[in-house]
Amino acid sequence: MSTARLADSTAIVTGAGSGIGQAIATGFAREGARVACADIRAERVRATAERIRTAGGEALAIAVDVSERSQVETMLTLARERFGNVDTLVSAAGISARDSFLDVTDEDWDRVLAVNLKGLFLCAQVVGRHMAERGRGTIINVTSQLEGVAQPHCAPYLASKGGGRMLTRGMAVDLAASGVRVNALAPGLTNTNLSPRDTEEGRRYTAETVRHIPMGRPAEPAEMVGAALFLASGEASYVTGTTLVVDGGYLAI
Ligand SMILES: NC(=O)c1ccc[n+]([C@@H]2O[C@H](COP(=O)([O-])OP(=O)(O)OC[C@H]3O[C@@H](n4cnc5c(N)ncnc54)[C@H](O)[C@@H]3O)[C@@H](O)[C@H]2O)c1
């Protein structure tokens, strides 16, 4: 019998073209899951799926905008056509926008909320209906350490992540009787394309945040995989409606 923790299961991972989603997709495949890798950036997500297949895993690449219901429905259809039933959904697609609150535009507000919050809702509802029909499944919403505390110049992002935290709780309560668990994974500062390292302001932001991290450094995307694996696996069979924070101690002080 296989000792892989996600053997004989199927996962959909959004945001799998880069960063945390890519690390989780790759990590889940290593633990035996068949992974539908979804992202708005088709080329990047094809590369993730290719990397998984080269390492001997099973993967499918799907181009999707998580803020569009019809595309999310197609994502589920494609994943099911290839792999059958879906056991795990990880919603890691996300964007940021940095501006002082009084300068935030309607466009920035709408886009950040559409991807980070409506995207969570759409993916979880579409895939959650399928899971509820089967009476089993687990959903992991990637939020942020900023789901409960603020930082300057990212009010729409904070609103989306705080919303993600409460959406996760609401979903968990509504789906518990159907056998579907819903949790949030809240990363701290992580070295990905989301952290703006290529601008002066970005470097200032990173240095300032690191000053407040007891472990004294950002995370690498691979350091998010263990927490996601735990939430997805049977080891978390009684865990629902909670947030697992992986932040190097940022929220402890
Ligand atoms: N990097 C950090 O410091 C950090 C900290 C806390 C939380 N997070 C969260 O982790 C998640 C992953 O971010 P990351 O750091 O890996 O960033 P990233 O930019 O490396 O990856 C995000 C991925 O989401 C995809 N995406 C964006 N909009 C999409 C859409 N509409 N539909 C489908 N895919 C879309 C992007 O193409 C990209 O591949 C996000 O929700 C982010 O808010 C990141």
XYZ file of N, CA and C and ligand atoms in Angstrom:
803
model
N 0.846 -1.207 0.000
C 0.000 0.000 0.000
C 0.881 1.256 0.000
N 0.463 2.291 -0.743
C 1.259 3.517 -0.803
C 1.226 4.253 0.535
N 2.368 4.847 0.907
C 2.402 5.625 2.148
C 2.235 7.115 1.868
N 2.074 7.476 0.579
C 1.886 8.882 0.235
C 0.606 9.395 0.887
N 0.679 10.617 1.424
C -0.439 11.101 2.250
C -1.688 11.460 1.452
N -1.527 11.740 0.162
C -2.706 12.081 -0.655
C -2.904 11.065 -1.782
N -2.433 9.832 -1.550
C -2.526 8.801 -2.586
C -3.972 8.614 -3.016
N -4.167 8.359 -4.313
C -5.483 8.069 -4.862
C -6.501 9.189 -4.597
N -6.033 10.433 -4.652
C -6.961 11.558 -4.495
C -6.682 12.592 -5.580
N -7.650 13.488 -5.772
C -7.512 14.538 -6.786
C -7.662 15.900 -6.139
N -6.779 16.815 -6.521
C -6.846 18.186 -5.999
C -6.919 19.180 -7.154
N -7.653 20.258 -6.932
C -7.565 21.428 -7.814
C -6.813 22.492 -7.023
N -5.793 23.075 -7.626
C -5.048 24.151 -6.966
C -5.083 25.375 -7.878
N -5.701 26.471 -7.411
C -5.680 27.702 -8.210
C -4.450 28.528 -7.826
N -4.051 29.403 -8.743
C -2.821 30.157 -8.506
C -1.593 29.276 -8.663
N -1.757 28.153 -9.360
C -0.676 27.152 -9.433
C 0.425 27.538 -10.413
N 0.277 28.682 -11.064
C 1.307 29.103 -12.010
C 2.521 29.718 -11.344
N 2.425 30.000 -10.051
C 3.510 30.755 -9.419
C 3.442 30.599 -7.902
N 4.551 30.879 -7.246
C 4.572 31.078 -5.797
C 3.988 29.960 -4.955
N 3.104 30.355 -4.047
C 2.572 29.435 -3.042
C 1.702 28.354 -3.691
N 0.846 28.753 -4.649
C -0.003 27.769 -5.343
C 0.840 26.750 -6.089
N 1.890 27.214 -6.726
C 2.770 26.300 -7.468
C 3.452 25.312 -6.511
N 3.925 25.832 -5.387
C 4.590 24.956 -4.404
C 3.610 23.923 -3.858
N 2.379 24.343 -3.589
C 1.390 23.405 -3.037
C 1.007 22.355 -4.093
N 0.818 22.789 -5.341
C 0.480 21.832 -6.413
C 1.581 20.783 -6.544
N 2.818 21.237 -6.549
C 3.958 20.326 -6.700
C 4.073 19.409 -5.481
N 3.886 19.988 -4.300
C 3.984 19.210 -3.061
C 2.873 18.168 -2.960
N 1.660 18.543 -3.371
C 0.548 17.580 -3.337
C 0.821 16.426 -4.311
N 1.349 16.758 -5.482
C 1.644 15.701 -6.468
C 2.692 14.742 -5.910
N 3.689 15.292 -5.218
C 4.724 14.441 -4.603
C 4.112 13.481 -3.587
N 3.015 13.908 -2.966
C 2.342 13.052 -1.972
C 1.231 12.215 -2.612
N 1.284 12.086 -3.933
C 0.419 11.112 -4.605
C -0.869 11.651 -5.192
N -1.162 12.966 -5.017
C -2.418 13.493 -5.563
C -2.294 13.708 -7.075
N -3.403 13.506 -7.773
C -3.530 13.961 -9.159
C -3.920 15.434 -9.058
N -3.197 16.313 -9.745
C -3.413 17.740 -9.493
C -3.861 18.474 -10.753
N -5.020 19.121 -10.675
C -5.456 20.054 -11.711
C -4.903 21.421 -11.330
N -3.931 21.878 -12.097
C -3.234 23.136 -11.801
C -3.938 24.251 -12.578
N -4.485 25.236 -11.864
C -5.286 26.268 -12.528
C -4.690 27.649 -12.270
N -4.716 28.482 -13.304
C -4.172 29.837 -13.148
C -4.629 30.672 -14.340
N -4.678 31.971 -14.159
C -5.058 32.850 -15.261
C -3.936 32.910 -16.311
N -2.717 32.609 -15.887
C -1.579 32.657 -16.808
C -1.301 31.258 -17.356
N -1.827 31.043 -18.589
C -1.825 29.692 -19.168
C -0.414 29.121 -19.290
N 0.525 29.930 -19.747
C 1.873 29.395 -19.974
C 2.530 28.942 -18.679
N 2.351 29.763 -17.658
C 2.977 29.427 -16.366
C 2.390 28.155 -15.776
N 1.075 28.007 -15.920
C 0.459 26.842 -15.285
C 0.758 25.580 -16.093
N 0.955 25.765 -17.399
C 1.401 24.610 -18.203
C 2.778 24.160 -17.736
N 3.634 25.122 -17.400
C 4.994 24.789 -16.935
C 4.936 24.043 -15.600
N 4.031 24.468 -14.705
C 3.888 23.762 -13.417
C 3.465 22.314 -13.651
N 2.450 22.125 -14.513
C 1.957 20.758 -14.782
C 3.053 19.915 -15.415
N 3.810 20.528 -16.312
C 4.901 19.814 -16.987
C 5.960 19.366 -15.964
N 6.260 20.285 -15.036
C 7.255 19.967 -14.006
C 6.794 18.775 -13.161
N 5.501 18.754 -12.832
C 4.964 17.641 -12.030
C 5.054 16.334 -12.804
N 4.690 16.399 -14.093
C 4.720 15.166 -14.896
C 6.157 14.668 -15.056
N 7.083 15.606 -15.244
C 8.502 15.213 -15.390
C 8.990 14.497 -14.136
N 8.466 14.910 -12.984
C 8.878 14.276 -11.720
C 8.113 12.972 -11.461
N 7.256 12.580 -12.421
C 6.559 11.298 -12.289
C 5.149 11.415 -11.746
N 4.660 12.644 -11.550
C 3.306 12.825 -11.012
C 2.270 12.972 -12.116
N 1.016 13.135 -11.691
C -0.088 13.316 -12.640
C -0.619 14.738 -12.520
N -0.671 15.464 -13.630
C -1.124 16.861 -13.557
C -1.786 17.280 -14.851
N -2.700 18.231 -14.704
C -3.418 18.820 -15.830
C -3.326 20.330 -15.658
N -3.100 21.058 -16.748
C -3.065 22.529 -16.660
C -4.392 23.098 -17.151
N -4.937 24.033 -16.389
C -6.210 24.665 -16.772
C -6.051 26.181 -16.679
N -6.377 26.879 -17.767
C -6.369 28.346 -17.735
C -7.729 28.819 -17.224
N -7.730 29.622 -16.166
C -8.999 30.068 -15.578
C -8.828 31.440 -14.934
N -9.856 32.261 -15.056
C -9.950 33.476 -14.244
C -10.926 33.142 -13.119
N -10.427 33.070 -11.899
C -11.265 32.608 -10.785
C -12.393 33.576 -10.446
N -12.360 34.767 -11.019
C -13.434 35.726 -10.722
C -14.612 35.588 -11.683
N -14.552 34.614 -12.605
C -15.622 34.403 -13.588
C -16.276 33.037 -13.374
N -17.564 33.057 -12.983
C -18.230 31.796 -12.644
C -18.157 30.764 -13.772
N -18.400 31.196 -15.021
C -18.432 30.214 -16.108
C -17.062 29.545 -16.271
N -15.992 30.312 -16.059
C -14.650 29.732 -16.187
C -14.350 28.773 -15.036
N -14.862 29.105 -13.863
C -14.661 28.219 -12.704
C -15.428 26.907 -12.915
N -16.635 27.024 -13.501
C -17.402 25.798 -13.794
C -16.656 24.928 -14.807
N -16.083 25.587 -15.822
C -15.306 24.829 -16.820
C -14.089 24.175 -16.165
N -13.472 24.888 -15.226
C -12.317 24.324 -14.505
C -12.698 22.999 -13.833
N -13.840 22.989 -13.147
C -14.265 21.758 -12.474
C -14.561 20.662 -13.502
N -15.254 21.047 -14.583
C -15.598 20.053 -15.613
C -14.334 19.409 -16.176
N -13.334 20.231 -16.505
C -12.092 19.698 -17.086
C -11.371 18.791 -16.091
N -11.330 19.219 -14.831
C -10.652 18.400 -13.815
C -11.364 17.054 -13.653
N -12.701 17.088 -13.657
C -13.448 15.841 -13.477
C -13.336 14.930 -14.693
N -13.328 15.551 -15.897
C -13.186 14.739 -17.115
C -11.870 13.964 -17.085
N -10.818 14.604 -16.591
C -9.503 13.953 -16.605
C -9.323 13.019 -15.407
N -9.745 13.485 -14.221
C -9.360 12.757 -13.008
C -10.535 12.179 -12.204
N -11.772 12.461 -12.605
C -12.920 11.969 -11.822
C -13.252 12.925 -10.685
N -13.635 12.375 -9.551
C -14.074 13.220 -8.429
C -12.938 14.045 -7.836
N -13.310 15.199 -7.300
C -12.313 16.101 -6.709
C -12.412 16.026 -5.183
N -11.286 15.747 -4.544
C -11.262 15.602 -3.084
C -10.839 16.881 -2.373
N -9.957 17.662 -3.025
C -9.382 18.835 -2.354
C -9.377 20.024 -3.295
N -9.746 21.181 -2.763
C -9.598 22.453 -3.497
C -8.667 23.348 -2.684
N -7.638 23.858 -3.324
C -6.803 24.889 -2.693
C -6.951 26.156 -3.528
N -7.478 27.215 -2.928
C -7.616 28.489 -3.634
C -6.450 29.385 -3.249
N -5.442 29.416 -4.125
C -4.249 30.242 -3.837
C -4.109 31.400 -4.819
N -5.016 31.509 -5.790
C -4.933 32.650 -6.726
C -5.151 33.938 -5.946
N -4.324 34.925 -6.194
C -4.509 36.184 -5.478
C -3.681 37.289 -6.093
N -4.092 38.513 -5.835
C -3.351 39.691 -6.310
C -3.302 40.713 -5.178
N -2.408 41.703 -5.342
C -2.352 42.783 -4.354
C -2.400 44.113 -5.106
N -2.631 45.177 -4.379
C -2.537 46.524 -4.964
C -2.108 47.419 -3.825
N -1.039 48.163 -4.042
C -0.524 48.978 -2.945
C -0.755 50.451 -3.244
N -1.547 51.088 -2.396
C -1.781 52.523 -2.512
C -2.341 53.033 -1.203
N -2.040 54.278 -0.908
C -2.606 54.880 0.274
C -4.131 54.938 0.105
N -4.866 54.747 1.199
C -6.320 54.556 1.100
C -7.012 55.635 0.274
N -6.645 56.901 0.466
C -7.360 57.979 -0.230
C -7.099 57.964 -1.738
N -6.097 57.217 -2.165
C -5.787 57.137 -3.601
C -6.296 55.861 -4.264
N -6.918 54.972 -3.507
C -7.387 53.707 -4.090
C -8.471 53.997 -5.131
N -8.318 53.425 -6.319
C -9.315 53.650 -7.377
C -10.408 52.579 -7.306
N -11.534 52.885 -7.921
C -12.621 51.889 -8.008
C -12.108 50.622 -8.689
N -11.280 50.813 -9.722
C -10.784 49.666 -10.500
C -9.930 48.749 -9.613
N -9.031 49.366 -8.812
C -8.196 48.554 -7.913
C -9.070 47.797 -6.912
N -10.006 48.526 -6.325
C -10.904 47.908 -5.333
C -11.633 46.709 -5.948
N -12.257 46.964 -7.123
C -13.068 45.908 -7.752
C -12.217 44.690 -8.105
N -11.024 44.922 -8.640
C -10.201 43.800 -9.097
C -9.689 42.963 -7.913
N -9.190 43.654 -6.874
C -8.655 42.912 -5.723
C -9.764 42.093 -5.051
N -10.932 42.707 -4.887
C -12.039 41.969 -4.257
C -12.538 40.854 -5.167
N -12.532 41.110 -6.482
C -13.029 40.102 -7.433
C -12.158 38.849 -7.407
N -10.849 39.025 -7.383
C -9.959 37.853 -7.420
C -9.853 37.228 -6.025
N -9.541 38.052 -5.022
C -9.194 37.505 -3.705
C -10.405 37.042 -2.899
N -11.561 37.662 -3.108
C -12.723 37.283 -2.289
C -13.802 36.587 -3.125
N -14.223 37.232 -4.233
C -15.238 36.561 -5.063
C -14.661 35.272 -5.646
N -13.366 35.293 -5.967
C -12.715 34.084 -6.481
C -12.798 32.930 -5.490
N -12.572 33.224 -4.205
C -12.700 32.178 -3.174
C -14.126 31.642 -3.152
N -15.086 32.586 -3.159
C -16.495 32.206 -3.107
C -16.870 31.311 -4.293
N -16.524 31.757 -5.504
C -16.938 31.010 -6.696
C -16.325 29.611 -6.713
N -15.008 29.536 -6.482
C -14.341 28.220 -6.527
C -14.937 27.301 -5.465
N -15.113 27.848 -4.254
C -15.606 27.004 -3.161
C -17.052 26.585 -3.402
N -17.863 27.478 -3.988
C -19.264 27.082 -4.203
C -19.370 26.041 -5.308
N -18.672 26.284 -6.425
C -18.757 25.362 -7.559
C -18.188 23.991 -7.177
N -17.000 23.974 -6.595
C -16.384 22.692 -6.227
C -17.074 22.122 -4.984
N -17.510 23.010 -4.070
C -18.172 22.565 -2.835
C -19.489 21.839 -3.116
N -20.220 22.264 -4.149
C -21.467 21.545 -4.487
C -21.156 20.114 -4.891
N -20.114 19.960 -5.699
C -19.682 18.615 -6.118
C -19.260 17.791 -4.899
N -18.520 18.410 -3.992
C -18.063 17.681 -2.795
C -19.244 17.307 -1.903
N -20.172 18.253 -1.733
C -21.315 17.989 -0.849
C -22.161 16.842 -1.394
N -22.286 16.760 -2.715
C -23.041 15.645 -3.316
C -22.397 14.310 -2.972
N -21.062 14.304 -2.888
C -20.339 13.063 -2.566
C -20.273 12.821 -1.064
N -20.546 13.880 -0.276
C -20.473 13.748 1.179
C -19.058 13.771 1.712
N -18.116 14.313 0.913
C -16.726 14.411 1.398
C -15.928 15.411 0.571
N -14.888 15.966 1.209
C -14.017 16.894 0.495
C -13.436 17.907 1.460
N -12.387 18.564 1.022
C -11.781 19.581 1.877
C -11.341 20.778 1.044
N -11.624 21.963 1.582
C -11.341 23.210 0.878
C -10.360 24.026 1.718
N -9.321 24.521 1.062
C -8.325 25.345 1.758
C -8.255 26.693 1.053
N -8.624 27.740 1.767
C -8.552 29.086 1.219
C -7.258 29.747 1.687
N -6.412 30.135 0.755
C -5.179 30.815 1.150
C -5.532 32.282 1.404
N -5.432 32.681 2.679
C -5.723 34.077 3.024
C -4.385 34.779 3.259
N -4.124 35.235 4.476
C -2.879 35.944 4.760
C -2.800 36.201 6.258
N -1.585 36.417 6.758
C -1.461 36.885 8.146
C -2.220 38.201 8.308
N -2.459 38.889 7.180
C -3.174 40.168 7.218
C -4.698 39.973 7.177
N -5.186 38.747 7.461
C -6.645 38.536 7.541
C -7.190 39.135 8.831
N -6.291 39.458 9.786
C -6.776 39.965 11.072
C -6.020 41.176 11.598
N -4.926 41.546 10.940
C -4.184 42.750 11.350
C -3.901 43.587 10.100
N -3.644 44.878 10.306
C -3.456 45.779 9.160
C -1.988 46.079 8.915
N -1.706 46.505 7.702
C -0.436 47.140 7.345
C -0.804 48.359 6.512
N 0.120 49.333 6.392
C -0.212 50.509 5.594
C -0.357 50.195 4.098
N -1.159 51.007 3.434
C -1.202 51.058 1.962
C -1.687 49.792 1.267
N -2.589 49.064 1.899
C -3.144 47.895 1.192
C -4.577 47.617 1.659
N -5.381 48.692 1.817
C -6.725 48.534 2.391
C -7.602 47.542 1.611
N -7.644 47.600 0.270
C -8.498 46.617 -0.436
C -8.025 45.176 -0.187
N -6.704 44.973 -0.165
C -6.156 43.637 0.109
C -6.585 43.176 1.498
N -6.468 44.081 2.488
C -6.870 43.734 3.853
C -8.349 43.365 3.910
N -9.169 44.142 3.188
C -10.612 43.857 3.175
C -10.867 42.480 2.563
N -10.129 42.163 1.497
C -10.342 40.865 0.843
C -9.897 39.719 1.752
N -8.803 39.904 2.470
C -8.284 38.813 3.303
C -9.098 38.652 4.587
N -9.546 39.779 5.170
C -10.455 39.689 6.324
C -11.756 39.021 5.907
N -12.233 39.378 4.717
C -13.436 38.732 4.183
C -13.210 37.246 3.970
N -12.028 36.884 3.489
C -11.703 35.469 3.260
C -11.744 34.663 4.545
N -11.289 35.289 5.611
C -11.307 34.616 6.915
C -12.747 34.295 7.338
N -13.636 35.291 7.225
C -15.016 35.074 7.668
C -15.805 34.221 6.682
N -15.487 34.368 5.391
C -16.122 33.499 4.387
C -15.776 32.037 4.686
N -14.521 31.798 5.046
C -14.079 30.435 5.383
C -14.906 29.886 6.553
N -15.110 30.723 7.566
C -15.880 30.258 8.733
C -17.339 29.984 8.356
N -17.908 30.912 7.565
C -19.306 30.732 7.150
C -19.479 29.470 6.324
N -18.564 29.244 5.411
C -18.640 28.039 4.569
C -18.496 26.796 5.418
N -17.535 26.841 6.356
C -17.265 25.659 7.190
C -18.525 25.266 7.956
N -19.221 26.264 8.486
C -20.429 25.991 9.272
C -21.521 25.404 8.370
N -21.685 25.996 7.179
C -22.753 25.526 6.285
C -22.469 24.144 5.704
N -21.195 23.798 5.532
C -20.861 22.552 4.835
C -20.508 21.405 5.777
N -20.402 21.705 7.073
C -19.929 20.673 8.014
C -20.795 19.416 7.955
N -22.119 19.599 7.906
C -23.010 18.436 7.922
C -22.901 17.629 6.630
N -22.363 18.237 5.569
C -22.209 17.503 4.293
C -20.896 16.753 4.220
N -20.093 16.823 5.262
C -18.818 16.096 5.242
C -17.700 16.856 4.560
N -17.917 18.168 4.316
C -16.883 18.971 3.652
C -16.241 19.898 4.686
N -14.922 19.821 4.806
C -14.192 20.693 5.729
C -13.656 21.901 4.977
N -13.686 23.071 5.623
C -13.192 24.302 4.988
C -12.295 25.037 5.977
N -11.065 25.293 5.585
C -10.125 26.003 6.455
C -9.352 27.047 5.659
N -8.719 27.954 6.389
C -7.857 28.946 5.752
C -6.405 28.647 6.103
N -5.530 28.888 5.153
C -4.083 28.855 5.385
C -3.601 30.285 5.230
N -3.014 30.828 6.292
C -2.623 32.240 6.292
C -1.098 32.369 6.275
N -0.510 32.585 5.095
C 0.947 32.747 5.042
C 1.365 34.104 5.582
N 2.569 34.142 6.122
C 3.229 35.414 6.364
C 3.949 35.834 5.102
N 4.798 36.843 5.234
C 5.559 37.335 4.078
C 6.330 36.185 3.420
N 6.107 35.987 2.136
C 6.689 34.848 1.425
C 7.360 35.331 0.150
N 8.490 34.766 -0.176
C 9.238 35.162 -1.381
C 8.545 34.672 -2.642
N 7.677 35.501 -3.215
C 6.977 35.137 -4.458
C 6.884 36.383 -5.332
N 6.227 36.227 -6.476
C 6.040 37.381 -7.371
C 5.107 38.435 -6.779
N 4.342 38.041 -5.725
C 3.403 38.992 -5.129
C 4.125 40.062 -4.316
N 5.247 39.665 -3.708
C 5.997 40.654 -2.920
C 6.810 41.498 -3.896
N 6.589 42.791 -3.932
C 7.223 43.636 -4.948
C 8.679 43.929 -4.622
N 9.576 42.983 -5.004
C 10.979 43.138 -4.628
C 11.758 43.993 -5.627
N 11.115 44.276 -6.775
C 11.856 44.952 -7.846
C 11.661 46.467 -7.854
N 11.024 47.007 -6.801
C 10.888 48.461 -6.713
C 11.458 48.930 -5.373
N 11.793 50.207 -5.337
C 12.336 50.790 -4.103
C 11.318 50.640 -2.970
N 10.038 50.957 -3.286
C 8.989 50.865 -2.259
C 8.820 49.417 -1.797
N 8.910 48.491 -2.754
C 8.770 47.072 -2.442
C 9.873 46.601 -1.507
N 11.104 47.025 -1.812
C 12.226 46.612 -0.963
C 12.084 47.210 0.435
N 11.590 48.462 0.492
C 11.376 49.105 1.799
C 10.323 48.335 2.594
N 9.233 47.975 1.894
C 8.137 47.239 2.531
C 8.639 45.900 3.089
N 9.416 45.180 2.271
C 9.918 43.879 2.699
C 10.829 44.034 3.917
N 11.753 45.001 3.851
C 12.687 45.194 4.969
C 11.938 45.549 6.241
N 10.940 46.414 6.124
C 10.159 46.842 7.281
C 9.378 45.657 7.867
N 8.774 44.839 6.998
C 8.009 43.683 7.493
C 8.942 42.685 8.172
N 10.086 42.423 7.553
C 11.029 41.447 8.114
C 11.466 41.860 9.518
N 11.576 43.182 9.745
C 11.950 43.677 11.066
C 10.986 43.189 12.152
N 9.743 42.903 11.756
C 8.718 42.479 12.727
C 8.499 40.965 12.733
N 9.319 40.230 11.994
C 9.169 38.763 11.972
C 10.205 38.170 12.930
N 9.737 37.522 14.019
C 10.700 36.968 14.977
C 11.743 36.063 14.316
N 11.365 35.301 13.318
C 12.346 34.421 12.659
C 13.282 35.198 11.740
N 13.014 36.482 11.535
C 13.971 37.363 10.874
C 14.135 37.184 9.377
N 13.167 36.538 8.726
C 13.257 36.341 7.274
C 11.869 36.039 6.716
N 11.690 36.259 5.411
C 10.434 35.817 4.780
C 10.437 34.297 4.660
N 9.257 33.732 4.367
C 9.161 32.288 4.097
C 9.505 32.017 2.643
N 9.887 30.787 2.366
C 9.929 30.312 0.987
C 8.582 29.631 0.703
N 8.117 29.660 -0.554
C 6.821 29.038 -0.857
C 6.737 27.585 -0.369
N 7.836 26.848 -0.466
C 7.823 25.429 -0.057
C 7.459 25.269 1.417
N 7.656 26.327 2.205
C 7.361 26.229 3.640
C 5.862 26.316 3.937
N 5.049 26.544 2.909
C 3.587 26.543 3.081
C 2.989 25.160 2.818
N 3.797 24.267 2.238
C 3.239 22.998 1.753
C 2.801 22.086 2.902
N 3.612 22.009 3.958
C 3.291 21.100 5.066
C 1.943 21.423 5.696
N 1.680 22.722 5.883
C 0.408 23.127 6.492
C -0.761 22.764 5.574
N -0.581 22.978 4.272
C -1.658 22.639 3.320
C -1.890 21.136 3.292
N -0.797 20.376 3.343
C -0.910 18.910 3.347
C -1.679 18.437 4.574
N -1.353 19.021 5.708
C -2.052 18.646 6.942
C -3.554 18.900 6.797
N -3.912 20.124 6.334
C -5.335 20.473 6.227
C -6.057 19.577 5.216
N -5.330 19.157 4.169
C -5.958 18.336 3.125
C -6.088 16.872 3.539
N -5.273 16.446 4.483
C -5.188 15.010 4.773
C -6.173 14.589 5.861
N -6.287 13.289 6.032
C -7.144 12.720 7.067
C -6.673 13.081 8.467
N -5.416 13.514 8.592
C -4.916 13.931 9.914
C -5.709 15.117 10.453
N -6.360 15.862 9.546
C -7.140 17.042 9.961
C -8.644 16.730 9.939
N -9.016 15.467 10.169
C -10.411 15.058 9.979
C -11.403 15.809 10.880
N -10.910 16.384 11.999
C -11.826 17.120 12.897
C -11.520 18.615 12.883
N -10.820 19.071 11.858
C -10.425 20.481 11.782
C -11.247 21.177 10.705
N -12.096 22.103 11.103
C -12.831 22.898 10.117
C -13.131 24.284 10.680
N -13.188 25.262 9.783
C -13.548 26.627 10.181
C -12.425 27.386 10.855
N -11.199 26.909 10.721
C -10.101 27.574 11.407
C -9.081 28.133 10.415
N -8.152 28.931 10.939
C -7.046 29.435 10.131
C -5.749 28.878 10.671
N -4.956 28.283 9.810
C -3.618 27.838 10.193
C -2.630 28.906 9.711
N -2.012 29.580 10.672
C -1.107 30.698 10.359
C 0.323 30.167 10.243
N 1.003 30.538 9.159
C 2.393 30.105 8.944
C 3.201 31.369 8.669
N 3.684 32.017 9.742
C 4.163 33.400 9.588
C 5.491 33.695 10.280
N 6.236 32.675 10.669
C 7.529 32.922 11.317
C 7.406 33.693 12.621
N 6.199 33.723 13.199
C 5.987 34.373 14.489
C 5.467 35.798 14.410
N 5.178 36.285 13.188
C 4.769 37.692 12.998
C 3.604 38.089 13.906
N 2.595 37.212 14.012
C 1.397 37.564 14.780
C 1.569 37.319 16.276
N 2.728 36.755 16.668
C 2.910 36.445 18.083
C 3.286 37.674 18.889
N 3.709 38.748 18.201
C 4.109 39.936 18.964
C 3.257 41.139 18.610
N 3.666 36.289 -0.968
C 3.242 36.698 0.232
O 3.974 37.381 0.990
C 1.860 36.331 0.708
C 1.557 36.541 2.056
C 0.287 36.213 2.525
C -0.647 35.692 1.653
N -0.337 35.499 0.349
C -1.396 34.958 -0.513
O -0.962 33.760 -1.107
C -1.676 33.577 -2.335
C -0.664 33.233 -3.415
O 0.143 34.355 -3.666
P 1.689 34.267 -4.045
O 2.446 35.004 -3.029
O 2.042 32.878 -4.358
O 1.697 35.198 -5.351
P 2.052 34.892 -6.864
O 1.827 36.156 -7.596
O 3.393 34.249 -6.955
O 0.946 33.815 -7.289
C -0.409 34.156 -7.462
C -0.939 33.433 -8.687
O -2.331 33.754 -8.831
C -2.592 33.891 -10.217
N -3.800 34.700 -10.427
C -3.928 36.050 -10.270
N -5.176 36.417 -10.610
C -5.835 35.287 -10.998
C -7.149 35.035 -11.451
N -8.041 36.025 -11.606
N -7.493 33.767 -11.735
C -6.596 32.751 -11.600
N -5.336 32.938 -11.191
C -4.969 34.201 -10.880
C -1.349 34.587 -10.759
O -1.250 34.433 -12.165
C -0.245 33.875 -9.996
O 0.262 32.757 -10.702
C -2.444 34.884 -2.578
O -3.776 34.715 -2.207
C -1.747 35.864 -1.664
O -2.598 36.909 -1.274
C 0.898 35.796 -0.146
